[in-house]
mmCIF file of C-alpha atoms in Angstrom:
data_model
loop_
_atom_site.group_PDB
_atom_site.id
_atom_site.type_symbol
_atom_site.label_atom_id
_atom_site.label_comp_id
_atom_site.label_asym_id
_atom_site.label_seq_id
_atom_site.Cartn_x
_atom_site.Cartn_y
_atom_site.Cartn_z
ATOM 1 C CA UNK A 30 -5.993 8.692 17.513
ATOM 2 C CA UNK A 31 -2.603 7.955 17.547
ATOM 3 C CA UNK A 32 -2.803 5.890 14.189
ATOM 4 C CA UNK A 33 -5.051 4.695 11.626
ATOM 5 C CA UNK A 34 -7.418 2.197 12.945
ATOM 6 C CA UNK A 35 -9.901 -0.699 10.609
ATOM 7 C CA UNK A 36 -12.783 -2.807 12.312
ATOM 8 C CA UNK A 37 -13.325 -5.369 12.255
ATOM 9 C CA UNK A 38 -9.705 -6.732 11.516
ATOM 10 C CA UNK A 39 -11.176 -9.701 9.974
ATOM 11 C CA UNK A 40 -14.802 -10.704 8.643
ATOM 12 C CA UNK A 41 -16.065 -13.523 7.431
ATOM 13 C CA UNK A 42 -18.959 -13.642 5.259
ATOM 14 C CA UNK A 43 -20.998 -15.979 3.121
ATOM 15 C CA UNK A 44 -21.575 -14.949 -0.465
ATOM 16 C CA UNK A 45 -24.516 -12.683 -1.379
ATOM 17 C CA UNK A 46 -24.122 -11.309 2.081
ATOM 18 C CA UNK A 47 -23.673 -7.429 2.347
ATOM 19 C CA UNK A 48 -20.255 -6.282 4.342
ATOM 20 C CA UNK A 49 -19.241 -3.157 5.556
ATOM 21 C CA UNK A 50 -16.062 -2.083 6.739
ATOM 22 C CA UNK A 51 -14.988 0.968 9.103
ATOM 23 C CA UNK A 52 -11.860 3.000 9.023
ATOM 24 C CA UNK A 53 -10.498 5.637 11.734
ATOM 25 C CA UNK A 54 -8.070 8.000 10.136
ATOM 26 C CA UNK A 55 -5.330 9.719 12.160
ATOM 27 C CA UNK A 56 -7.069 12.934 13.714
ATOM 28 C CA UNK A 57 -6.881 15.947 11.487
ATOM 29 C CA UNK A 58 -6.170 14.311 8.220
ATOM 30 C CA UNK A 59 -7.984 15.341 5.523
ATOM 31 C CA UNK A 60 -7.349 12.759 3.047
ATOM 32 C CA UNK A 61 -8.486 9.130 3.171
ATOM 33 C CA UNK A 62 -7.732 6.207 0.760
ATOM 34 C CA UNK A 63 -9.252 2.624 0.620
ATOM 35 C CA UNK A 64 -6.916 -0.162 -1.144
ATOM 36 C CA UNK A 65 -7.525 -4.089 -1.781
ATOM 37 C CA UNK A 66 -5.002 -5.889 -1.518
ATOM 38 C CA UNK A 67 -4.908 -9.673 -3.185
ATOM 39 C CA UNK A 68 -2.962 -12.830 -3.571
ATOM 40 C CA UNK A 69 -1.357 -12.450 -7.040
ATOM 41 C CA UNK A 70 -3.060 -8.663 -7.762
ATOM 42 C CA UNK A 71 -0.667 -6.726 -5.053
ATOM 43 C CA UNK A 72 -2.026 -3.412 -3.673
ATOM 44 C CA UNK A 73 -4.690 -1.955 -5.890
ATOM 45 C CA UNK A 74 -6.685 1.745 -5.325
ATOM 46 C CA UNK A 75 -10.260 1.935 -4.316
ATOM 47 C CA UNK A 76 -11.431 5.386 -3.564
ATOM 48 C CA UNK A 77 -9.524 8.413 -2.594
ATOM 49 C CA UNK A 78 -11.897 11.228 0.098
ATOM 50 C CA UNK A 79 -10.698 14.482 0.273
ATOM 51 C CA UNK A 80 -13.185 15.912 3.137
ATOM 52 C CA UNK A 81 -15.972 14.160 2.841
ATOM 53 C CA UNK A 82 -16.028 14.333 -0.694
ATOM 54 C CA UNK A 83 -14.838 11.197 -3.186
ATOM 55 C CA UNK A 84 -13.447 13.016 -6.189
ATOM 56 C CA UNK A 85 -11.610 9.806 -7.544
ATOM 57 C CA UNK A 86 -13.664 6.404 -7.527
ATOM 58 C CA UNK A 87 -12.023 5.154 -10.157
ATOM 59 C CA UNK A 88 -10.629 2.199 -9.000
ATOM 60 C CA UNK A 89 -13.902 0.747 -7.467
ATOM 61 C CA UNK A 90 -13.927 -2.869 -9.426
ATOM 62 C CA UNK A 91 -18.003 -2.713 -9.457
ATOM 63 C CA UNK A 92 -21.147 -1.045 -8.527
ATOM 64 C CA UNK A 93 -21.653 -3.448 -5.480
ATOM 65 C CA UNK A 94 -18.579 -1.046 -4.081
ATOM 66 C CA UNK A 95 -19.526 2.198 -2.303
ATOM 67 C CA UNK A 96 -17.990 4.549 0.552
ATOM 68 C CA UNK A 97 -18.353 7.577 1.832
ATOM 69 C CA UNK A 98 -17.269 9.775 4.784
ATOM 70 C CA UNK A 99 -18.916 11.469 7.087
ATOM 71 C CA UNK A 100 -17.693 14.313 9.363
ATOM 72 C CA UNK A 101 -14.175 14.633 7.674
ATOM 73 C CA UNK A 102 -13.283 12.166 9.448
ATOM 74 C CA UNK A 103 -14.662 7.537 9.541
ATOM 75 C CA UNK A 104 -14.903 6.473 6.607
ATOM 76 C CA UNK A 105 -17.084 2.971 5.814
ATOM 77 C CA UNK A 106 -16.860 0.786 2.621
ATOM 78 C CA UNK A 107 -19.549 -1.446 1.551
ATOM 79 C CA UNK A 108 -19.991 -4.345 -0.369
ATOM 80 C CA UNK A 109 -23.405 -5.552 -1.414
ATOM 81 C CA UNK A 110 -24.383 -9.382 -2.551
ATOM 82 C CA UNK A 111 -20.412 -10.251 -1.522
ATOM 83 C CA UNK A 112 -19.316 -12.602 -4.261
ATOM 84 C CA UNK A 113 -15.734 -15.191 -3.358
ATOM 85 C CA UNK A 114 -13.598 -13.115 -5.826
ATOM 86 C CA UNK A 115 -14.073 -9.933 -3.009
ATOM 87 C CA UNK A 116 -11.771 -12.126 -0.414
ATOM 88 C CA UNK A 117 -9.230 -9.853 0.247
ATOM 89 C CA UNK A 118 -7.103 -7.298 2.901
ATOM 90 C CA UNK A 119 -9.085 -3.997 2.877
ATOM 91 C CA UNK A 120 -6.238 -1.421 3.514
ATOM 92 C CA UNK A 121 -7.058 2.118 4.136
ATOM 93 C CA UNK A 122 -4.580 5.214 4.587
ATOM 94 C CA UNK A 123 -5.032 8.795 5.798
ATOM 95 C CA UNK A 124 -3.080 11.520 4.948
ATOM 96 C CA UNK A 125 -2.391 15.298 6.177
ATOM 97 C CA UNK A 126 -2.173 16.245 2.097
ATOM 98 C CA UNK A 127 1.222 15.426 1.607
ATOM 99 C CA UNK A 128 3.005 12.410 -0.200
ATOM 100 C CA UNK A 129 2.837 10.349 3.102
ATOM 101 C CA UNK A 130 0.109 7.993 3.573
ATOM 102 C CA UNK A 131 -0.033 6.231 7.024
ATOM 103 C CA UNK A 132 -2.252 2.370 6.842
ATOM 104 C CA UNK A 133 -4.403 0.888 8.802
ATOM 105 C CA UNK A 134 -3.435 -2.441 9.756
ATOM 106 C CA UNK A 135 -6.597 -3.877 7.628
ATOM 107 C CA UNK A 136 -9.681 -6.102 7.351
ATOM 108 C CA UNK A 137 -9.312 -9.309 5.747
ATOM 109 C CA UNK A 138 -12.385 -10.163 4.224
ATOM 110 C CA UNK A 139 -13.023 -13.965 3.388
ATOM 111 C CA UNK A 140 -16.577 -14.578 1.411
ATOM 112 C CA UNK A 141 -17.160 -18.416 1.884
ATOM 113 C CA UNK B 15 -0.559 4.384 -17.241
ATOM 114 C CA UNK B 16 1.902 4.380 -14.298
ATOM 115 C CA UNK B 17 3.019 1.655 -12.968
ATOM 116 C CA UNK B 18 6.200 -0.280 -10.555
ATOM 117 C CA UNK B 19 8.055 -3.336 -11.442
ATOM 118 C CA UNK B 20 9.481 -5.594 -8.635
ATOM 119 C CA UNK B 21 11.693 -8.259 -8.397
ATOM 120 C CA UNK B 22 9.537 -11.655 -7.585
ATOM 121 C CA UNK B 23 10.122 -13.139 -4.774
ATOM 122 C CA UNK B 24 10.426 -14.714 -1.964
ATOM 123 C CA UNK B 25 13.712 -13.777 -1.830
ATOM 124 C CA UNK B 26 15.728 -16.035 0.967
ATOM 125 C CA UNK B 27 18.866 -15.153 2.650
ATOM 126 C CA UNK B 28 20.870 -15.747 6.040
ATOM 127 C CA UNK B 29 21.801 -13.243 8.450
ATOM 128 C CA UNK B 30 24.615 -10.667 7.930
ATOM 129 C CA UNK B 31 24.070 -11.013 3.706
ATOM 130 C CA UNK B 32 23.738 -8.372 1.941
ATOM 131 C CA UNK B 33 20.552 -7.731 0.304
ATOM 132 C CA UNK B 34 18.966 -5.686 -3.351
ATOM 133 C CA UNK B 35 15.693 -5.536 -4.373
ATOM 134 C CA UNK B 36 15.470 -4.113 -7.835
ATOM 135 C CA UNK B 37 12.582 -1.755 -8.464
ATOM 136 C CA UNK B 38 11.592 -0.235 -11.947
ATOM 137 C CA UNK B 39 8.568 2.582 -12.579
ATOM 138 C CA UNK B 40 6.730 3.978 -15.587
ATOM 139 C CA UNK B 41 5.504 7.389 -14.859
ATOM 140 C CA UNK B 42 3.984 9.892 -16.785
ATOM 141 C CA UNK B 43 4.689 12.879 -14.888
ATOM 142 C CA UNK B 44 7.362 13.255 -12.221
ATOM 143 C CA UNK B 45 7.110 11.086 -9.413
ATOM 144 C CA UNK B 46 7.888 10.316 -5.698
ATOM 145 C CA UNK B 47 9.240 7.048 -4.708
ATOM 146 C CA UNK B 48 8.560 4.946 -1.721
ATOM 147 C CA UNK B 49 9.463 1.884 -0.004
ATOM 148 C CA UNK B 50 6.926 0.716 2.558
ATOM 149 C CA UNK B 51 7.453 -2.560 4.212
ATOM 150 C CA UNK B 52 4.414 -4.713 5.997
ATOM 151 C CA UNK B 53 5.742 -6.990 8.550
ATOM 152 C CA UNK B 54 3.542 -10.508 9.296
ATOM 153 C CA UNK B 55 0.461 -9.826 10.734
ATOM 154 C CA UNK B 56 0.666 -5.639 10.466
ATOM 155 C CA UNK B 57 -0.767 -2.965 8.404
ATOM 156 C CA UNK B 58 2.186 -1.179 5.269
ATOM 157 C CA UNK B 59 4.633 1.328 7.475
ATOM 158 C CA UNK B 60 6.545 3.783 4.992
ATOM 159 C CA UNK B 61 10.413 2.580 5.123
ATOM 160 C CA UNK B 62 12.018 5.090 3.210
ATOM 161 C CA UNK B 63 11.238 8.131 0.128
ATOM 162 C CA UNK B 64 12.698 10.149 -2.712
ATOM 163 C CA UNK B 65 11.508 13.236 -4.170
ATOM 164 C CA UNK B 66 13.747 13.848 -6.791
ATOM 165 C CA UNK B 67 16.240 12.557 -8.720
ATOM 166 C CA UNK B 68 19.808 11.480 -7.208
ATOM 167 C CA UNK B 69 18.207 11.599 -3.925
ATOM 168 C CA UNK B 70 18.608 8.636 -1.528
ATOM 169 C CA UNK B 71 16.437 7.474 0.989
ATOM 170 C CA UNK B 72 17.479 5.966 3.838
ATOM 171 C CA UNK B 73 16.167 3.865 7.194
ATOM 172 C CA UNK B 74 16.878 1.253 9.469
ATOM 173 C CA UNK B 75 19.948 0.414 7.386
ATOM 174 C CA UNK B 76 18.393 0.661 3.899
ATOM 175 C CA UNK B 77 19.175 2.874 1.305
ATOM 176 C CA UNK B 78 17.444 3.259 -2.261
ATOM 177 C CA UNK B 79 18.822 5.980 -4.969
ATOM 178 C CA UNK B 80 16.122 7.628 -6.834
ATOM 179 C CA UNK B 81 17.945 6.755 -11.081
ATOM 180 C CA UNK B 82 16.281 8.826 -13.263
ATOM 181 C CA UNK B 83 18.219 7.370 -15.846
ATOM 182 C CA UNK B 84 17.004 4.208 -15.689
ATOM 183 C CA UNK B 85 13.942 4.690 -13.816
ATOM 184 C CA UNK B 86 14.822 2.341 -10.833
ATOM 185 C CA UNK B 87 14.388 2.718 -6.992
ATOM 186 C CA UNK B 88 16.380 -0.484 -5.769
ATOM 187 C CA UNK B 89 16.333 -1.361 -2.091
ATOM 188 C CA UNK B 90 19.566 -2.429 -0.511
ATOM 189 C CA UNK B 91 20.971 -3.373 2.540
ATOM 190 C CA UNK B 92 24.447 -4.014 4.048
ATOM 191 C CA UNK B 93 23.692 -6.813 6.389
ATOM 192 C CA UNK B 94 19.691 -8.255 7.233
ATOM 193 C CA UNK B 95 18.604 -9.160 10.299
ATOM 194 C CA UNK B 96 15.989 -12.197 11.396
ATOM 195 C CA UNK B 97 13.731 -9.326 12.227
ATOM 196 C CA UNK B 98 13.682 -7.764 8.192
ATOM 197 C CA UNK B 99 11.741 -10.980 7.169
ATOM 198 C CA UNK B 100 8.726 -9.047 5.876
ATOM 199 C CA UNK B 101 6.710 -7.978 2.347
ATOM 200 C CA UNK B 102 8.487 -5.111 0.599
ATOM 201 C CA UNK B 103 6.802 -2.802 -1.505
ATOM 202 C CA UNK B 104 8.037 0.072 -4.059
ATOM 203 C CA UNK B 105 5.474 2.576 -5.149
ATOM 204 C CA UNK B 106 5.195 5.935 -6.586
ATOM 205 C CA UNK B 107 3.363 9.134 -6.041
ATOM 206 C CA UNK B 108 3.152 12.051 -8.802
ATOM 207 C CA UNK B 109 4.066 15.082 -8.034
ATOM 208 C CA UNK B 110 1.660 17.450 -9.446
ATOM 209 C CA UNK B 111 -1.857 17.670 -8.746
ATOM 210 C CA UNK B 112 -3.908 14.788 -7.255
ATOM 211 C CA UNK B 113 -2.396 11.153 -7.232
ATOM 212 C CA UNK B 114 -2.435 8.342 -5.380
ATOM 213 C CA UNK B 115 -0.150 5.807 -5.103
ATOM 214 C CA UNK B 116 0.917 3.572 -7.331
ATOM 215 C CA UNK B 117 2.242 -0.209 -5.959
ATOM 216 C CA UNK B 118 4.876 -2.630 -7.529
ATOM 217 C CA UNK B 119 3.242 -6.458 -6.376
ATOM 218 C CA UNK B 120 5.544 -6.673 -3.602
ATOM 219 C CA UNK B 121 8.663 -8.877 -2.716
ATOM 220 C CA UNK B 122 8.337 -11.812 0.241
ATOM 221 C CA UNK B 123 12.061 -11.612 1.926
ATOM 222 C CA UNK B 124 12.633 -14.075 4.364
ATOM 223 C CA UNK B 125 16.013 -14.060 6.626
ATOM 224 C CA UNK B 126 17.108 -17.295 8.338
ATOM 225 C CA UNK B 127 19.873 -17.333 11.130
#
């Protein structure tokens, strides 16, 4: 596609609830990156794919966090048993494996 | 760990003023250094990046001088507009191997005419 593209843009869930969210990367970019970004925390890293591999999950907060990526290409993130401190913009990125990371335009999650 | 110092903001000016945002980094390898800049309602669009030291970005009337020196990355700009009232962010990248990138908290500048 002609940019990076997040469903749903927002979400609204009630706690315990599990979410997931879906991200397009630009066609032929083999690198994809999920970031949260939060009132008073800024932009933080998630999970970095190369292919459809993760080989840095560091920044996952918890073990309710997962992703993966099938095809080289969408990517989904999921939250299980949401709790109110997940509220947040989901941002993800793609990249052609250069410096340059092009975002999505985000889900913002709220967890009532 | 790495990591990107901004100004706080919101930062408030009127039209035609001239404008700095001061940005500071801890790296511990070499790094790359971005502005990116997320207008209301839209996703982070890259402004502006320098690979090296001395270099200077520029875009859309900005300009930021990667200081080795003193580690900074400031954003500045001659004159804003109405239309630059958005959420600035400085971030790095290293340079070797894998990284990701690395966000200051972001400044809130708001331009009234």
């Amino acid at each position: 596609g002609a940019g990076v593209s997040q469903s749903p843009s927002n979400k609204v869930t009630e706690k315990g609830k599990d979410v997931e969210l879906r991200c397009d990367p630009i066609s032929g970019h083999t690198a994809l990156y999920w970031y949260r970004q939060s009132l008073g925390q800024g932009l933080e890293f998630l999970i970095y794919f190369q292919g459809n591999s993760a080989p840095d999950k560091s920044g996952l907060p918890s073990d309710r966090f997962s992703a993966e990526r099938t095809g080289g290409s969408v990517s989904t993130l999921t939250i299980q048993r949401t709790q109110q401190e997940d509220s947040a913009v989901y941002l993800c990125a793609s990249s052609a494996g250069g410096d340059i990371q092009f975002f999505g335009p985000g889900t913002r999650l709220t967890v009532l | 760990g790495d990591s990107v110092t901004q100004m706080e903001g919101p930062v408030t000016l009127s039209e035609e003023a001239f404008l700095t945002i001061n940005c500071t980094y801890t790296a511990t390898g070499y790094p790359s250094l971005f502005w990116y800049v997320q207008y209301p309602g839209e996703g982070l669009q890259l402004l502006l990046k320098a690979t090296k030291a001395d270099d200077k970005g520029s875009n859309k009337g900005f300009e930021a001088t990667y200081r080795k020196e003193t580690t900074s990355f400031h954003l500045e700009k001659g004159s804003v507009q109405v239309s630059d009232s958005a959420v600035y962010f400085c971030a790095l990248i290293l340079n070797s191997g894998y990284s990701t990138l690395t966000f200051g908290k972001g400044t809130m500048l708001l331009v009234s005419p």
